[in-house]
Amino acid sequence: MGVGPPADHFVPYGPSHWVLIVLLVGGSVVVAVFGHRHRDVEPGFRRGFAGVVLAFNVPLLVYRQLPAQWDIAESLPLHLCDLAWMAAAVALWTRHPLAYALTFYWGLTLTPQAMITPALDAPDFPHVDFVEFWGQHLVVVWAAAYLTWGAGLRPTWREYWFAAAVTCTWVVAMLAFNAWAGTNYGFVSGKPENPSLLDLLGGWPWYLFAEVALALAAWALLTWPWTRVRAQGMAKPC
């Protein structure tokens, strides 16, 4: 008989996972509705949100660099979720359209996918690995929801192509780094051991091409309604 994970380990679709999925959806709705109804406090709330993102993630980033925690395969902020929280912090603080684009596309597609099929082999709450993984992902999704439906930012085709170029560049860079360091950042050099949507996309390297194609298609579908609404609004007679 196989030996399962320890009793205190995180189990996909166990009680803690369902709680986090509820937090993912519920928190996104709350920040979006709050932001939409309280545009008068938008600058203060938005920058306070940026401070929360930094206050949560920066200490954990420093913690991972300590000698007792250092692991070249895990400690470097090279996963896409690491770049996503950095982009979210910049977007929240500045409303910069390019930082927002990365937050929007990564936060509403790739980050939720990582939460639905989490590659997490760690003790359950309140272990630091658990808190880091889930907190890092939650704040990015919440930031994307707030900036879009709360603060009123909108994606454009220019931002779409920027996000596509950055993401493809990151994939190539991680392939090179992983080959040099013997790591697997972003799972671009091999699939995660846990079941994931990548299992439906074929073996390496074919799943990379399929993943990029699906992401670009999904992002285009997310962009088109906003650009259509904007075009219709501009076309209305005075």
CSV table of C-alpha atoms in Angstrom, one decimal:
chain,number,residue,atom,x,y,z
A,1,MET,CA,0.0,0.0,0.0
A,2,GLY,CA,1.2,3.5,-0.8
A,3,VAL,CA,1.9,6.0,1.9
A,4,GLY,CA,-0.2,9.1,1.7
A,5,PRO,CA,0.8,12.6,2.8
A,6,PRO,CA,1.1,13.3,6.5
A,7,ALA,CA,-2.1,14.2,8.3
A,8,ASP,CA,-1.0,17.9,8.7
A,9,HIS,CA,-0.2,18.3,5.0
A,10,PHE,CA,-2.2,20.4,2.5
A,11,VAL,CA,-4.6,18.2,0.5
A,12,PRO,CA,-6.0,19.5,-2.8
A,13,TYR,CA,-9.7,20.0,-2.4
A,14,GLY,CA,-9.6,19.4,1.3
A,15,PRO,CA,-11.3,21.8,3.7
A,16,SER,CA,-8.5,24.4,3.6
A,17,HIS,CA,-8.5,24.4,-0.2
A,18,TRP,CA,-12.2,25.1,-0.4
A,19,VAL,CA,-11.9,27.9,2.1
A,20,LEU,CA,-9.3,29.5,0.0
A,21,ILE,CA,-11.4,29.2,-3.2
A,22,VAL,CA,-14.2,30.9,-1.4
A,23,LEU,CA,-11.7,33.6,-0.3
A,24,LEU,CA,-10.5,33.9,-3.9
A,25,VAL,CA,-14.0,34.6,-5.3
A,26,GLY,CA,-15.5,36.4,-2.3
A,27,GLY,CA,-12.5,38.7,-1.8
A,28,SER,CA,-12.5,39.6,-5.5
A,29,VAL,CA,-16.1,40.5,-5.4
A,30,VAL,CA,-15.7,42.6,-2.2
A,31,VAL,CA,-12.8,44.7,-3.4
A,32,ALA,CA,-14.4,45.2,-6.8
A,33,VAL,CA,-17.7,46.3,-5.3
A,34,PHE,CA,-16.0,48.5,-2.7
A,35,GLY,CA,-13.8,50.2,-5.3
A,36,HIS,CA,-16.7,50.8,-7.6
A,37,ARG,CA,-18.9,52.3,-4.9
A,38,HIS,CA,-16.2,54.4,-3.2
A,39,ARG,CA,-14.2,56.0,-6.0
A,40,ASP,CA,-13.8,59.0,-3.8
A,41,VAL,CA,-11.3,57.1,-1.6
A,42,GLU,CA,-9.7,55.4,-4.6
A,43,PRO,CA,-6.1,56.9,-4.4
A,44,GLY,CA,-5.8,56.2,-0.7
A,45,PHE,CA,-7.3,52.7,-0.8
A,46,ARG,CA,-5.3,51.7,-3.9
A,47,ARG,CA,-2.0,52.8,-2.4
A,48,GLY,CA,-2.9,51.2,0.9
A,49,PHE,CA,-3.6,48.0,-1.0
A,50,ALA,CA,-0.1,48.3,-2.7
A,51,GLY,CA,1.4,48.6,0.8
A,52,VAL,CA,-0.4,45.4,1.9
A,53,VAL,CA,1.0,43.5,-1.1
A,54,LEU,CA,4.5,44.7,-0.3
A,55,ALA,CA,4.2,44.2,3.4
A,56,PHE,CA,3.1,40.6,2.8
A,57,ASN,CA,5.6,39.5,0.1
A,58,VAL,CA,8.8,41.4,0.8
A,59,PRO,CA,9.5,39.9,4.2
A,60,LEU,CA,8.8,36.4,2.8
A,61,LEU,CA,11.2,37.1,-0.1
A,62,VAL,CA,13.9,38.1,2.4
A,63,TYR,CA,13.1,35.0,4.5
A,64,ARG,CA,13.7,32.8,1.5
A,65,GLN,CA,17.2,34.2,1.0
A,66,LEU,CA,18.3,33.3,4.6
A,67,PRO,CA,21.0,30.6,4.7
A,68,ALA,CA,18.7,28.2,6.5
A,69,GLN,CA,16.0,28.6,3.8
A,70,TRP,CA,18.1,29.0,0.7
A,71,ASP,CA,17.4,26.7,-2.2
A,72,ILE,CA,18.3,27.8,-5.7
A,73,ALA,CA,15.3,25.8,-7.0
A,74,GLU,CA,12.8,27.7,-4.8
A,75,SER,CA,14.2,30.9,-3.3
A,76,LEU,CA,14.7,33.1,-6.3
A,77,PRO,CA,11.7,35.2,-7.3
A,78,LEU,CA,11.5,33.8,-10.8
A,79,HIS,CA,8.1,32.1,-10.8
A,80,LEU,CA,5.4,34.0,-12.7
A,81,CYS,CA,3.5,34.5,-9.4
A,82,ASP,CA,6.6,36.3,-8.0
A,83,LEU,CA,6.6,38.7,-11.0
A,84,ALA,CA,2.8,39.0,-10.7
A,85,TRP,CA,2.8,40.4,-7.2
A,86,MET,CA,5.5,42.9,-8.1
A,87,ALA,CA,3.5,44.0,-11.1
A,88,ALA,CA,0.4,44.3,-8.9
A,89,ALA,CA,2.2,46.5,-6.3
A,90,VAL,CA,3.4,48.8,-9.1
A,91,ALA,CA,0.0,48.9,-10.7
A,92,LEU,CA,-1.8,49.6,-7.5
A,93,TRP,CA,0.6,52.4,-6.5
A,94,THR,CA,0.9,54.1,-9.9
A,95,ARG,CA,-2.0,52.9,-12.1
A,96,HIS,CA,0.6,52.4,-14.8
A,97,PRO,CA,-1.1,50.7,-17.8
A,98,LEU,CA,1.7,48.3,-18.5
A,99,ALA,CA,2.0,47.1,-14.9
A,100,TYR,CA,-1.8,46.9,-14.9
A,101,ALA,CA,-1.7,44.7,-18.0
A,102,LEU,CA,0.5,42.1,-16.4
A,103,THR,CA,-1.7,42.1,-13.3
A,104,PHE,CA,-4.8,41.8,-15.3
A,105,TYR,CA,-3.8,39.0,-17.6
A,106,TRP,CA,-1.7,37.0,-15.2
A,107,GLY,CA,-4.0,37.7,-12.3
A,108,LEU,CA,-7.2,36.6,-14.0
A,109,THR,CA,-6.0,33.6,-15.9
A,110,LEU,CA,-2.7,32.1,-14.8
A,111,THR,CA,-2.9,32.8,-11.1
A,112,PRO,CA,-6.4,31.2,-10.6
A,113,GLN,CA,-5.2,28.2,-12.6
A,114,ALA,CA,-2.3,27.8,-10.1
A,115,MET,CA,-4.9,27.9,-7.3
A,116,ILE,CA,-7.2,25.4,-8.8
A,117,THR,CA,-4.4,22.8,-9.3
A,118,PRO,CA,-1.9,23.9,-6.7
A,119,ALA,CA,1.7,22.6,-6.9
A,120,LEU,CA,2.1,22.7,-3.1
A,121,ASP,CA,3.7,19.9,-1.1
A,122,ALA,CA,3.8,21.5,2.3
A,123,PRO,CA,2.1,21.4,5.7
A,124,ASP,CA,-1.4,22.9,5.9
A,125,PHE,CA,-2.2,26.3,7.6
A,126,PRO,CA,-0.5,28.0,9.4
A,127,HIS,CA,2.8,26.8,8.1
A,128,VAL,CA,4.8,29.6,6.4
A,129,ASP,CA,4.9,27.7,3.1
A,130,PHE,CA,1.1,27.4,3.0
A,131,VAL,CA,0.6,31.1,3.9
A,132,GLU,CA,3.2,32.3,1.4
A,133,PHE,CA,1.8,30.3,-1.5
A,134,TRP,CA,-1.8,31.2,-1.0
A,135,GLY,CA,-1.4,34.7,0.2
A,136,GLN,CA,0.9,35.5,-2.8
A,137,HIS,CA,-1.7,34.2,-5.2
A,138,LEU,CA,-4.8,35.7,-3.5
A,139,VAL,CA,-3.5,39.3,-3.4
A,140,VAL,CA,-2.7,39.2,-7.2
A,141,VAL,CA,-6.2,38.1,-8.1
A,142,TRP,CA,-7.7,40.6,-5.7
A,143,ALA,CA,-5.6,43.4,-7.2
A,144,ALA,CA,-6.6,42.5,-10.7
A,145,ALA,CA,-10.3,42.5,-9.7
A,146,TYR,CA,-10.0,45.8,-7.8
A,147,LEU,CA,-8.1,47.7,-10.6
A,148,THR,CA,-10.5,46.5,-13.3
A,149,TRP,CA,-13.9,46.7,-11.7
A,150,GLY,CA,-13.1,48.9,-8.7
A,151,ALA,CA,-10.6,51.5,-10.0
A,152,GLY,CA,-11.9,51.5,-13.5
A,153,LEU,CA,-8.7,50.5,-15.4
A,154,ARG,CA,-9.2,48.7,-18.7
A,155,PRO,CA,-7.0,46.5,-21.0
A,156,THR,CA,-6.3,47.6,-24.5
A,157,TRP,CA,-4.7,45.7,-27.5
A,158,ARG,CA,-1.5,47.6,-26.8
A,159,GLU,CA,-1.3,46.2,-23.3
A,160,TYR,CA,-2.3,42.7,-24.6
A,161,TRP,CA,0.7,42.6,-26.9
A,162,PHE,CA,3.0,43.9,-24.2
A,163,ALA,CA,1.8,41.2,-21.8
A,164,ALA,CA,2.2,38.6,-24.5
A,165,ALA,CA,5.8,39.8,-25.3
A,166,VAL,CA,6.8,39.8,-21.6
A,167,THR,CA,5.4,36.4,-20.9
A,168,CYS,CA,7.0,34.8,-24.0
A,169,THR,CA,10.3,36.4,-23.0
A,170,TRP,CA,10.0,35.1,-19.5
A,171,VAL,CA,9.4,31.6,-20.8
A,172,VAL,CA,12.5,31.7,-22.9
A,173,ALA,CA,14.6,33.1,-20.1
A,174,MET,CA,13.4,30.4,-17.7
A,175,LEU,CA,14.2,27.7,-20.1
A,176,ALA,CA,17.7,29.0,-20.3
A,177,PHE,CA,18.1,29.5,-16.5
A,178,ASN,CA,16.6,26.1,-15.7
A,179,ALA,CA,19.0,24.4,-18.1
A,180,TRP,CA,21.9,26.2,-16.5
A,181,ALA,CA,20.8,25.8,-12.8
A,182,GLY,CA,19.1,22.5,-12.9
A,183,THR,CA,15.8,24.0,-11.7
A,184,ASN,CA,12.3,24.2,-13.0
A,185,TYR,CA,11.0,27.7,-12.4
A,186,GLY,CA,7.6,28.2,-14.0
A,187,PHE,CA,7.3,24.5,-14.8
A,188,VAL,CA,8.6,25.4,-18.3
A,189,SER,CA,11.2,22.6,-18.2
A,190,GLY,CA,8.9,19.9,-16.9
A,191,LYS,CA,5.4,19.4,-15.6
A,192,PRO,CA,4.6,19.6,-11.8
A,193,GLU,CA,4.3,16.3,-10.1
A,194,ASN,CA,0.7,17.0,-9.0
A,195,PRO,CA,-2.1,16.7,-11.5
A,196,SER,CA,-2.6,20.0,-13.4
A,197,LEU,CA,-4.2,21.3,-16.6
A,198,LEU,CA,-0.8,20.8,-18.3
A,199,ASP,CA,-1.5,17.1,-18.3
A,200,LEU,CA,-4.1,17.7,-21.0
A,201,LEU,CA,-1.6,19.5,-23.3
A,202,GLY,CA,0.9,16.7,-24.2
A,203,GLY,CA,4.5,16.2,-23.2
A,204,TRP,CA,7.4,18.6,-23.1
A,205,PRO,CA,8.0,20.8,-25.0
A,206,TRP,CA,4.7,20.6,-26.8
A,207,TYR,CA,2.6,21.6,-23.7
A,208,LEU,CA,4.5,24.9,-23.7
A,209,PHE,CA,3.4,25.9,-27.1
A,210,ALA,CA,-0.2,24.8,-26.3
A,211,GLU,CA,-0.1,26.7,-23.0
A,212,VAL,CA,1.1,29.9,-24.7
A,213,ALA,CA,-1.5,29.6,-27.4
A,214,LEU,CA,-4.3,29.0,-25.0
A,215,ALA,CA,-3.2,31.9,-22.8
A,216,LEU,CA,-3.1,34.3,-25.7
A,217,ALA,CA,-6.5,33.2,-26.9
A,218,ALA,CA,-7.9,33.6,-23.4
A,219,TRP,CA,-6.3,37.0,-23.1
A,220,ALA,CA,-7.7,38.1,-26.4
A,221,LEU,CA,-11.2,37.1,-25.3
A,222,LEU,CA,-10.7,39.1,-22.1
A,223,THR,CA,-9.6,42.1,-24.0
A,224,TRP,CA,-12.1,42.2,-26.8
A,225,PRO,CA,-15.2,43.2,-24.8
A,226,TRP,CA,-13.5,46.1,-23.1
A,227,THR,CA,-12.1,47.5,-26.4
A,228,ARG,CA,-15.5,47.0,-28.1
A,229,VAL,CA,-17.3,48.9,-25.3
A,230,ARG,CA,-14.7,51.7,-25.6
A,231,ALA,CA,-15.1,51.9,-29.4
A,232,GLN,CA,-18.9,52.0,-29.1
A,233,GLY,CA,-18.7,54.8,-26.5
A,234,MET,CA,-16.5,56.8,-28.8
A,235,ALA,CA,-18.8,56.3,-31.7
A,236,LYS,CA,-21.9,57.7,-30.0
A,237,PRO,CA,-23.0,61.0,-31.4
A,238,CYS,CA,-22.7,64.1,-29.1
